[in-house]
Short mmCIF file of C-alpha atoms in Angstrom, two decimals:
data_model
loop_
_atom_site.label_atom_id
_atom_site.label_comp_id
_atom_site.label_asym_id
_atom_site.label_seq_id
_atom_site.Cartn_x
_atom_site.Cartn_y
_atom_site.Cartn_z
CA UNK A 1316 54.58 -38.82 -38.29
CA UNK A 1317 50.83 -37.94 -40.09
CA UNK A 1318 48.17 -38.86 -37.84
CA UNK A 1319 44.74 -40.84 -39.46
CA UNK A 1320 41.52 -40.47 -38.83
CA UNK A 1321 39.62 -43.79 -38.48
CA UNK A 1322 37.20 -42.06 -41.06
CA UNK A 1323 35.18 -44.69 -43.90
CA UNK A 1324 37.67 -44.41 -46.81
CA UNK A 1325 36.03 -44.06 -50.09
CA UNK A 1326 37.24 -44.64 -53.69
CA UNK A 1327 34.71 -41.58 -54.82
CA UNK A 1328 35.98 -38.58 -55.26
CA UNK A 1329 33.56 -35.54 -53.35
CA UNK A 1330 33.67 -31.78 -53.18
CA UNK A 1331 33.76 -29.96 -50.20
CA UNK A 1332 30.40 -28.25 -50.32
CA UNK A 1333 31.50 -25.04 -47.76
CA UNK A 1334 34.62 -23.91 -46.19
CA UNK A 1335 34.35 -21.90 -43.31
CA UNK A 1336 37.30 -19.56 -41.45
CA UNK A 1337 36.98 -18.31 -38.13
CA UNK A 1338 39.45 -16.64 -36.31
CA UNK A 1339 38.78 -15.18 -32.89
CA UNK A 1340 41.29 -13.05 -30.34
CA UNK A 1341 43.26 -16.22 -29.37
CA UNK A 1342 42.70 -19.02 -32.04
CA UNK A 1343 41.47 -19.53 -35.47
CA UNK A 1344 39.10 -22.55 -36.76
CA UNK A 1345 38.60 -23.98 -40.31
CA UNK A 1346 35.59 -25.52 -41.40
CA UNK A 1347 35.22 -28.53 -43.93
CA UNK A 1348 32.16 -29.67 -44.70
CA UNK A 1349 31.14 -32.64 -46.93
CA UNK A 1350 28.01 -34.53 -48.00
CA UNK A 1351 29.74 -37.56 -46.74
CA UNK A 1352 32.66 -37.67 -44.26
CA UNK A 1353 35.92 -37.65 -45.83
CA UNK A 1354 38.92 -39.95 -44.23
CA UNK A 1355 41.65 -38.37 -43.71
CA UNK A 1356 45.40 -37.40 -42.11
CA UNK A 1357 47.37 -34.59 -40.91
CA UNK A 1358 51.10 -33.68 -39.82
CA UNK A 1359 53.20 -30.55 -39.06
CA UNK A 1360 56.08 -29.58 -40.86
CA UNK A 1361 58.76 -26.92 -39.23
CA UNK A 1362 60.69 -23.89 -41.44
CA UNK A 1363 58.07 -22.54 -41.84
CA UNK A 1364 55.46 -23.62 -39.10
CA UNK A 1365 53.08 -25.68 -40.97
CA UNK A 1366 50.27 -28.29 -40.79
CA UNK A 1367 49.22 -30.50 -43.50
CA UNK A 1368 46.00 -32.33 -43.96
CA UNK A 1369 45.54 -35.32 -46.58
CA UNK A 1370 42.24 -35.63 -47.43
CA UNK A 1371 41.07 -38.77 -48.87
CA UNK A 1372 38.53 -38.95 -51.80
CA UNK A 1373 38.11 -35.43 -52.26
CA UNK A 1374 38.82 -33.41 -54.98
CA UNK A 1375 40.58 -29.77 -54.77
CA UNK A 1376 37.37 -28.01 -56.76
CA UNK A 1377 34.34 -27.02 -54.68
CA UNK A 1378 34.46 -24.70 -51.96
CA UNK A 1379 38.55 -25.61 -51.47
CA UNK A 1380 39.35 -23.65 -54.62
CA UNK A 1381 38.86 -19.87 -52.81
CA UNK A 1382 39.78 -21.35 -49.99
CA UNK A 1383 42.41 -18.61 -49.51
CA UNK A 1384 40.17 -15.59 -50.43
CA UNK A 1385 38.37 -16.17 -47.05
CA UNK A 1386 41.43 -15.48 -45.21
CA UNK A 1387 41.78 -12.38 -43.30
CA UNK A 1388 45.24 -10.97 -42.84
CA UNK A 1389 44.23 -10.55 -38.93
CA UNK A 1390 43.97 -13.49 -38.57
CA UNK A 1391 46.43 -14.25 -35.00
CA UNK A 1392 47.63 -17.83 -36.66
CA UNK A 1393 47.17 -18.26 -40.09
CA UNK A 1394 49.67 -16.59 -42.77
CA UNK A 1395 48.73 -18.68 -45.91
CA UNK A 1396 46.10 -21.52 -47.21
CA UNK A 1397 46.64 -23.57 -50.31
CA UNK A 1398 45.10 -26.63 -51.51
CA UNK A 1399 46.19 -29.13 -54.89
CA UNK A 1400 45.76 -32.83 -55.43
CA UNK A 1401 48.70 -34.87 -53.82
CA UNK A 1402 47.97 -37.95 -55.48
CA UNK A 1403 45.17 -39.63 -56.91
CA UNK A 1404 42.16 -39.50 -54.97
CA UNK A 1405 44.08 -37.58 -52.09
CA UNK A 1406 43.83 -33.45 -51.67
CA UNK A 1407 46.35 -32.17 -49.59
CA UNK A 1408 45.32 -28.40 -47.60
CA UNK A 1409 48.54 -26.97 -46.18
CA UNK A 1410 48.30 -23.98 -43.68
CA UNK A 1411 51.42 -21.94 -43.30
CA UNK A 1412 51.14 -20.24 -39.60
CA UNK A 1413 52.17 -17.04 -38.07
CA UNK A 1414 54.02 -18.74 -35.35
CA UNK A 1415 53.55 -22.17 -33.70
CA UNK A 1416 50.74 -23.36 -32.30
CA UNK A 1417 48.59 -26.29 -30.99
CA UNK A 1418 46.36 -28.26 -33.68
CA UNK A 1419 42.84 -30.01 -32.94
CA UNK A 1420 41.74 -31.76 -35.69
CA UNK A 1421 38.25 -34.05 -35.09
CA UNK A 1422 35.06 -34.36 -37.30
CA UNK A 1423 31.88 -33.37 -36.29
CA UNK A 1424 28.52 -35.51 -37.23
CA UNK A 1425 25.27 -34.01 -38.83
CA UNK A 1426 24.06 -31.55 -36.50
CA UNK A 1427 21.40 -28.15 -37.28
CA UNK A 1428 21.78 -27.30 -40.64
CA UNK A 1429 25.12 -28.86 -41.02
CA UNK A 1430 26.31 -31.81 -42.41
CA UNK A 1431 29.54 -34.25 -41.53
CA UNK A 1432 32.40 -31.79 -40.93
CA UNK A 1433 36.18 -31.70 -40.58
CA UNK A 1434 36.98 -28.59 -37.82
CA UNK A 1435 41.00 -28.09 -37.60
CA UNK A 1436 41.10 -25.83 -34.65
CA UNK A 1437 44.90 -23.86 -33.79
CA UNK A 1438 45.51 -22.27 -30.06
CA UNK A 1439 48.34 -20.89 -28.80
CA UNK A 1440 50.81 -23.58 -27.35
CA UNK A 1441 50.38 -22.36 -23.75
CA UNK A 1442 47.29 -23.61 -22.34
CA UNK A 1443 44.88 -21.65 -20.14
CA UNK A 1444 45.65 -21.12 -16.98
CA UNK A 1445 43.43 -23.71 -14.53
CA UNK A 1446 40.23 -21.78 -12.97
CA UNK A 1447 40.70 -22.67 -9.31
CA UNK A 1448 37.91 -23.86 -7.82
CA UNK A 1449 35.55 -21.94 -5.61
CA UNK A 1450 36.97 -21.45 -2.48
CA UNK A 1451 34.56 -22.74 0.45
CA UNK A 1452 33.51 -20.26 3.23
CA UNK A 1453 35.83 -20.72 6.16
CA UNK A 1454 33.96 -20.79 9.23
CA UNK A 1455 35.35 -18.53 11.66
CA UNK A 1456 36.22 -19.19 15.21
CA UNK A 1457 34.34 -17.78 17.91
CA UNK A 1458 35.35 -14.29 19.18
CA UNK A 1459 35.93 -14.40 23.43
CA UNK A 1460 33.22 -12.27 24.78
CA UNK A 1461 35.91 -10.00 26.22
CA UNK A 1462 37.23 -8.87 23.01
CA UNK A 1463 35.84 -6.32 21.29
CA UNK A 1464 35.68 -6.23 17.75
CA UNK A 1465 38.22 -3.98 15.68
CA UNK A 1466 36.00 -1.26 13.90
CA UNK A 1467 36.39 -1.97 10.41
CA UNK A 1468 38.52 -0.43 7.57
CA UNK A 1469 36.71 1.61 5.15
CA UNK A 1470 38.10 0.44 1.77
CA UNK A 1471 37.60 2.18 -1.11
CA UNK A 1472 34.89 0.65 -3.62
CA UNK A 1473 35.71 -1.15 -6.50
CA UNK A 1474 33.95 -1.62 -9.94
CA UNK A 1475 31.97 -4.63 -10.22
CA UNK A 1476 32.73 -6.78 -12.80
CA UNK A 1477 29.90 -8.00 -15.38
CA UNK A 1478 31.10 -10.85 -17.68
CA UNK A 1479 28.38 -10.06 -21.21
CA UNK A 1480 27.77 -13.31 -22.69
CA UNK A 1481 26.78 -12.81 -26.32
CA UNK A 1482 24.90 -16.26 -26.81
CA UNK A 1483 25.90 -18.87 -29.50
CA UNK A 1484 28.53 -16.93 -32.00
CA UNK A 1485 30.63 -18.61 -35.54
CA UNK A 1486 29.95 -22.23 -36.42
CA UNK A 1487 26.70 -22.09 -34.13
CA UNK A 1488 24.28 -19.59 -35.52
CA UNK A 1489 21.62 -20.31 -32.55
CA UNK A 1490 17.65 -19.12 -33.91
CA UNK A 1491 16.75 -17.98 -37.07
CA UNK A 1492 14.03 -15.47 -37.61
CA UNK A 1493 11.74 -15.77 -40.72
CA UNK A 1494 13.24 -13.12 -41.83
CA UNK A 1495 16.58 -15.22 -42.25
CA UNK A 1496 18.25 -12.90 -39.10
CA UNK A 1497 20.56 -14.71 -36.83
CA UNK A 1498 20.30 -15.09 -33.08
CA UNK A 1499 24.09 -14.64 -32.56
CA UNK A 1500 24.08 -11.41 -34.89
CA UNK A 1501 21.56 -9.94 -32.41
CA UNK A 1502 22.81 -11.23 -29.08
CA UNK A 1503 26.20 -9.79 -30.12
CA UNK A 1504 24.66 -6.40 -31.02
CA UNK A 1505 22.41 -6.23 -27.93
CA UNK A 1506 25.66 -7.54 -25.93
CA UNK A 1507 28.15 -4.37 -26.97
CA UNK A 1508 25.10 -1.97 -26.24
CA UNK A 1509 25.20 -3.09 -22.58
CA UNK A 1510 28.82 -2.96 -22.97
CA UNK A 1511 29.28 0.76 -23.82
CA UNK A 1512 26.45 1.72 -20.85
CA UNK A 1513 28.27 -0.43 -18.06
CA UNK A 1514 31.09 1.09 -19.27
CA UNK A 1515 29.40 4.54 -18.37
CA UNK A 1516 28.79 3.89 -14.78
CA UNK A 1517 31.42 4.43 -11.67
CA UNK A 1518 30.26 0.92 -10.69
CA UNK A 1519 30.55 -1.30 -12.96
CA UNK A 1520 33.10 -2.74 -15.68
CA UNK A 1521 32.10 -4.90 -18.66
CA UNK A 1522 33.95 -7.77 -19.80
CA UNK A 1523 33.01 -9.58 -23.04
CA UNK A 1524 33.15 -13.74 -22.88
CA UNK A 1525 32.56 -13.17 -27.01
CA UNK A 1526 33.78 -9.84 -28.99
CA UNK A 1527 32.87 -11.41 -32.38
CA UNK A 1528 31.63 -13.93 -34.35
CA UNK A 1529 33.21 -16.83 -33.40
CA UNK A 1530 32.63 -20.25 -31.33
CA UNK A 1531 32.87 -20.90 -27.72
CA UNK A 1532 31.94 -23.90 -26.00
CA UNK A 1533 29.39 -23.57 -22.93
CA UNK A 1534 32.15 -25.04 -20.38
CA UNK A 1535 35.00 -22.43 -21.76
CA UNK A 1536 32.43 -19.16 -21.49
CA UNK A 1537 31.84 -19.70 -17.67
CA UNK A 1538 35.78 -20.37 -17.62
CA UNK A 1539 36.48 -17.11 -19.01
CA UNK A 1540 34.14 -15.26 -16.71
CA UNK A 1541 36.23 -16.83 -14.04
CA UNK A 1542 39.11 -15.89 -15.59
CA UNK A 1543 38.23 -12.56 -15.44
CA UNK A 1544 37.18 -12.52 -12.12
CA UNK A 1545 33.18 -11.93 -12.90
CA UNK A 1546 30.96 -11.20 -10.11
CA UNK A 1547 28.05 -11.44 -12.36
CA UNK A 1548 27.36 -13.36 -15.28
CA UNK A 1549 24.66 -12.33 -18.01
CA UNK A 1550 24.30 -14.45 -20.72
CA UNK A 1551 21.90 -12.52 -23.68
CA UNK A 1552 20.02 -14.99 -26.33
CA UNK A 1553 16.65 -14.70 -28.57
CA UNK A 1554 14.54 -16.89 -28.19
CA UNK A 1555 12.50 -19.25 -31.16
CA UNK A 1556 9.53 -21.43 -30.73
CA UNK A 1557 7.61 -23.59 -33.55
CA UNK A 1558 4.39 -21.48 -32.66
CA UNK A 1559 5.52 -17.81 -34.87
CA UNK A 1560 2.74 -16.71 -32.33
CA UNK A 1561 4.68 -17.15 -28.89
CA UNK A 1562 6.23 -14.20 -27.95
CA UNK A 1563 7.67 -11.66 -24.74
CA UNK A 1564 10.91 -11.44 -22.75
CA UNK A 1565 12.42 -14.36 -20.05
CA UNK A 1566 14.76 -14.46 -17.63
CA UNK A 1567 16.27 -17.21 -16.47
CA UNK A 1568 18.25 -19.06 -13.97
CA UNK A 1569 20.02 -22.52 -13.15
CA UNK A 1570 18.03 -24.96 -11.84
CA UNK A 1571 19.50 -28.39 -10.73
CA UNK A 1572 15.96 -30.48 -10.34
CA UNK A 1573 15.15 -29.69 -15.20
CA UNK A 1574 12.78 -26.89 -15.14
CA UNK A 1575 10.01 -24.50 -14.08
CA UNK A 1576 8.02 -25.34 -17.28
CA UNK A 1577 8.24 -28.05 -19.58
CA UNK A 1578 8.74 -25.19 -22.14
CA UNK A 1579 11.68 -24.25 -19.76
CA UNK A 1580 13.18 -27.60 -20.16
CA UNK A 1581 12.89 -27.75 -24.21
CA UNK A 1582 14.62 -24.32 -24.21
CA UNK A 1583 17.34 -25.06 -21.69
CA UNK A 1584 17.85 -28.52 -23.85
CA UNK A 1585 18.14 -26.68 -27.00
CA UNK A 1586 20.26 -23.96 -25.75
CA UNK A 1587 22.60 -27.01 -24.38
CA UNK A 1588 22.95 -28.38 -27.47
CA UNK A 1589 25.02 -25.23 -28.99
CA UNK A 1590 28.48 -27.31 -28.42
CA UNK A 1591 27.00 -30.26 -30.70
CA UNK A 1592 26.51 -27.57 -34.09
CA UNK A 1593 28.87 -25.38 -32.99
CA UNK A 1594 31.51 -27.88 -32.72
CA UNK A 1595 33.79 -28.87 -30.17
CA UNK A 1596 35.74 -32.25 -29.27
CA UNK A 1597 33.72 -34.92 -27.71
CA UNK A 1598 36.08 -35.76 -24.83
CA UNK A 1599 36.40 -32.21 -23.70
CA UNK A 1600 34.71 -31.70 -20.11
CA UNK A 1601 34.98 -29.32 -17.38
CA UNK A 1602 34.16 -29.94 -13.75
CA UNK A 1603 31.66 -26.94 -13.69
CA UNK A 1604 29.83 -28.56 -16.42
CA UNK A 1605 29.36 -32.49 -15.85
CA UNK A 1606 29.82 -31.92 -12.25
CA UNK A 1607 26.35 -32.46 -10.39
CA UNK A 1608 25.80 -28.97 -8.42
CA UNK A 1609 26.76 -29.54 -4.84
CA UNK A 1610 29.35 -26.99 -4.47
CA UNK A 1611 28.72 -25.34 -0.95
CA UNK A 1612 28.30 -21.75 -2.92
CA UNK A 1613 25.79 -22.87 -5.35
CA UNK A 1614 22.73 -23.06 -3.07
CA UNK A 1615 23.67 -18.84 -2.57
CA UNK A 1616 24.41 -18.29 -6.53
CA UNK A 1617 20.82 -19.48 -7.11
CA UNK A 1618 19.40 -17.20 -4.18
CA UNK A 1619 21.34 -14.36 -5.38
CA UNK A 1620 20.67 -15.31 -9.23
CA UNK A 1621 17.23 -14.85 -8.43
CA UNK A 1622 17.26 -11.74 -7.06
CA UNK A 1623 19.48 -10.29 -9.88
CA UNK A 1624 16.90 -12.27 -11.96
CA UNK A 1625 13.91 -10.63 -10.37
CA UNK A 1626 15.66 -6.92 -10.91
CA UNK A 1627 16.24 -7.41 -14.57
CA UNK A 1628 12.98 -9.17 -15.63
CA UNK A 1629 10.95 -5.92 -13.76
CA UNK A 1630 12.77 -3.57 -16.23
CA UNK A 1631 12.59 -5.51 -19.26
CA UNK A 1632 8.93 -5.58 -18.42
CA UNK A 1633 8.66 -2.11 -19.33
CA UNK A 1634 9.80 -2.04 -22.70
CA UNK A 1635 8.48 -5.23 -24.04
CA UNK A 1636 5.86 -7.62 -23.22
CA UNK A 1637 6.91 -10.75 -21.00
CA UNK A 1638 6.50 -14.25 -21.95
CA UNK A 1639 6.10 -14.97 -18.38
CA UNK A 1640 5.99 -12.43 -15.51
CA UNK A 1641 8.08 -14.47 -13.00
CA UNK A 1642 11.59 -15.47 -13.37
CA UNK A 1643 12.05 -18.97 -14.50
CA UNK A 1644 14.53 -21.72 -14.15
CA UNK A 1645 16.23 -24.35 -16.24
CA UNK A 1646 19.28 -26.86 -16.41
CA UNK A 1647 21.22 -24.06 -19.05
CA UNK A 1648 25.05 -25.21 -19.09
CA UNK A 1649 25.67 -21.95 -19.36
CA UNK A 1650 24.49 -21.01 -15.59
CA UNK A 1651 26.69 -23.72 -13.80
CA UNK A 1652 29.90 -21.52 -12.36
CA UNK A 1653 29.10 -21.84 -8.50
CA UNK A 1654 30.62 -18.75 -7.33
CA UNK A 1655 28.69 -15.44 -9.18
CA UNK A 1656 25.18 -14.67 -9.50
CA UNK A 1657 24.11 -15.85 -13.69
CA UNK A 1658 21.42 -15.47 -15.53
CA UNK A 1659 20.77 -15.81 -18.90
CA UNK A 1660 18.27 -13.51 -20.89
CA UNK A 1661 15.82 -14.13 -23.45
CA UNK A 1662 15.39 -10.86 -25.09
CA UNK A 1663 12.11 -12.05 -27.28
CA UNK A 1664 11.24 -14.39 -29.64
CA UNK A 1665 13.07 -14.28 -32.90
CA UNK A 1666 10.56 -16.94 -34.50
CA UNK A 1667 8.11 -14.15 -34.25
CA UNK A 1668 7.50 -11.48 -37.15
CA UNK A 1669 7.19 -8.37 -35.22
CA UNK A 1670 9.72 -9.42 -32.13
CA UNK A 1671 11.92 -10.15 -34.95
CA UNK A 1672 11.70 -6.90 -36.37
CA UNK A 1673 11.85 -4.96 -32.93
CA UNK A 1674 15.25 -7.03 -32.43
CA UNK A 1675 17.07 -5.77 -35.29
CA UNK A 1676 15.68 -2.17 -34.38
CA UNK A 1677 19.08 -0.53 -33.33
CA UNK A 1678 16.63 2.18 -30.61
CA UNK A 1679 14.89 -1.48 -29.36
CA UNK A 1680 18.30 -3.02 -28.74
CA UNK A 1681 19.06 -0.09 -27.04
CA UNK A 1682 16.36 0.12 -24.98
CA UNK A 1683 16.90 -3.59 -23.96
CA UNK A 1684 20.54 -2.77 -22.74
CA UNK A 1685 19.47 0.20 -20.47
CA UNK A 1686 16.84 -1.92 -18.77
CA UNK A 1687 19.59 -4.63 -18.06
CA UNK A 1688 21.96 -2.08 -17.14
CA UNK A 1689 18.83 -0.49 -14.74
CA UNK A 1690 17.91 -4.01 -13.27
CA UNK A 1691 22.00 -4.41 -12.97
CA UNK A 1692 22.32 -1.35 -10.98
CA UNK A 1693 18.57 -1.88 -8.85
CA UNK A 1694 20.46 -5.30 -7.63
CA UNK A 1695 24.35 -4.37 -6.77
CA UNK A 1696 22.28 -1.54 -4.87
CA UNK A 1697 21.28 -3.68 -1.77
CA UNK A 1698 23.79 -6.83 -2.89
CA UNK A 1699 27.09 -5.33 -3.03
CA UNK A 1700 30.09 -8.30 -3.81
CA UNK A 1701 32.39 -8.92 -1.60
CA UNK A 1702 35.45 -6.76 -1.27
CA UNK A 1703 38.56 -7.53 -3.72
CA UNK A 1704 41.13 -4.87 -4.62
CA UNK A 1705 41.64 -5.33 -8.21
CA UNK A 1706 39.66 -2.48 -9.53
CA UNK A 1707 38.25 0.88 -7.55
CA UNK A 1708 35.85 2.71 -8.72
CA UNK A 1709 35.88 5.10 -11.73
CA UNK A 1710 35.39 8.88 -10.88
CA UNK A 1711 33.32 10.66 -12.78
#
């Protein structure tokens, strides 16, 4: 049976004016995007797996007619894309898939530089797994004075695991630089440089929340840092400002009571807007995210944020100028998992000329990763994690 959209039906026929695919490691997106928002249905069909969406009052011209020239054969979930006129006034898209999958289908209101859009999102039919949530600290009992403590175990050290968090990524192109670069073109380039030097150390391991250019909503990036067991979470971003003048390096962390700054609050408020243009469903929530922070770990993952903070923002002092010499503090979304240290980075400003070009200067970007990687290192130096034997150490 098709489901409808509630959408304003419309007896005049409209183009699509772009068509966007963007597949990731474990889903693929499609995006429609009108002047005007179309109405329209959708249904699945079996032998082969496919879903079929019935536009109303658009016509198969436009941006639908190489609709299939934008799709890459890697792509994990679609095999085919074609698009014709059903019946007057109606265009029917029909996506053949790989193998079966789960289908989101929701429009999206004006939003950045984007009109009304249609996004038809496809996941694998198993969901996630549930992120437990933090576990409190058990108090322990008290010890009878006539036992003496058991000398403890050595165990053997493990590698530290650093979730990267290339900021904004696919439908949500975060700042744009005169210049027309992209803040999630940069972030992602910065983010694999501090990949390949973790990856380096006999300390640390790197895991990626983004290895491309594709969406992830705020909530689902500290998911997958949980997911992976993060002990640390760095999120990397450029930052833009309406003065072209304002310029220098930031790091930040969460703060529950808006902001350090009232320039810390417009940031944090714009960065927090990335699931509104980037696009995802309205009625999705997670309890990291709309919870208010009272978790009894988050009090610590600010203290310890702080001093990762305060590591990081000395080295990226020395190879760029700081917007502010102190670490600051916002409400980011980004920052809320109550169980790792997080911080989130602001490399430089991208709305200014010469931090712009310094950003897409591959020896700058590398420079930025070794002082993150330094200021890394400085703070797992006297604030080792707790022990968990997943991973020990590499030898080198």
């Amino acid at each position: 049976m098709g489901l409808a959209h509630p959408g304003r039906a419309s007896t005049l026929a409209r183009s699509a004016r772009a068509v966007r695919i963007q597949p990731s490691p474990d889903s693929s997106r499609i995006v429609l995007e009108f002047a005007e928002a179309p109405a329209y249905q959708h249904f699945s069909l079996k032998g082969p797996e496919r879903l079929v969406i019935d536009l109303e009052g658009v016509l198969p011209d436009g941006a639908l007619t190489d609709i299939a020239t934008r799709l890459s054969p890697q792509d994990p979930y679609i095999a085919s894309l074609r698009v014709g006129l059903n019946r007057p006034n109606v265009t029917r898209l029909v996506i053949e898939l790989k193998t079966a999958a789960r289908a989101e289908i929701f429009p999206l209101k004006p939003a950045g530089e984007y009109a009304h859009r249609v996004v038809i999102d496809l996941k694998g039919d198993a969901r996630p797994e549930p992120v437990a949530p933090a576990a409190p600290v058990a108090k322990s009992p008290p010890t009878p004075a006539a036992t003496p403590a058991p000398a403890p175990t050595p165990e053997p050290r493990r590698l530290v695991t650093i979730a990267i968090d290339a900021g904004h990524g696919g439908e949500d192109p975060g700042a744009r630089g005169a210049r027309g670069s992209l803040e999630k073109t940069i972030t992602l380039s910065i983010a694999r440089r501090v990949r390949a030097q973790i990856e380096q150390t006999n300390t640390m391991r790197a895991v990626m929340i983004r290895e491309g250019d594709y969406f992830i909503p705020l909530h689902e990036r500290v998911n997958k840092a949980r997911r992976a067991h993060a002990d640390i979470f760095v999120s990397i971003h450029a930052d833009a400002f309406y003065k072209a003048s304002a310029k220098g390096s930031s790091v930040f962390v969460l703060s529950v009571q808006g902001g350090s700054s009232a320039a810390a609050r417009w940031l944090a408020k714009r960065e927090n807007e990335a699931d509104l243009i980037g696009g995802t469903r309205i009625d999705v929530k997670d309890i990291y995210v709309r919870q208010s922070i009272v978790s009894m770990s988050t009090d610590a993952q600010i203290l310890d944020s702080g001093k990762l903070a305060s590591r990081v923002l000395e080295e990226i002092g020395g190879i760029n100028d700081l917007h502010k010499a102190v670490v600051e503090s916002a409400n980011f979304a980004v920052l809320k998992a109550p169980d790792f240290p997080s911080i989130l980075i602001e490399t430089a400003f991208i709305s200014n000329p010469e931090e712009e070009r310094k950003l897409n200067d591959e020896v700058h970007q590398e420079r930025i990763a070794t002082a993150i990687v330094a200021g890394l290192s400085r703070y797992l130096a006297t604030n080792p994690p707790l022990h968990r034997p997943d991973k020990t150490a590499r030898s080198v």
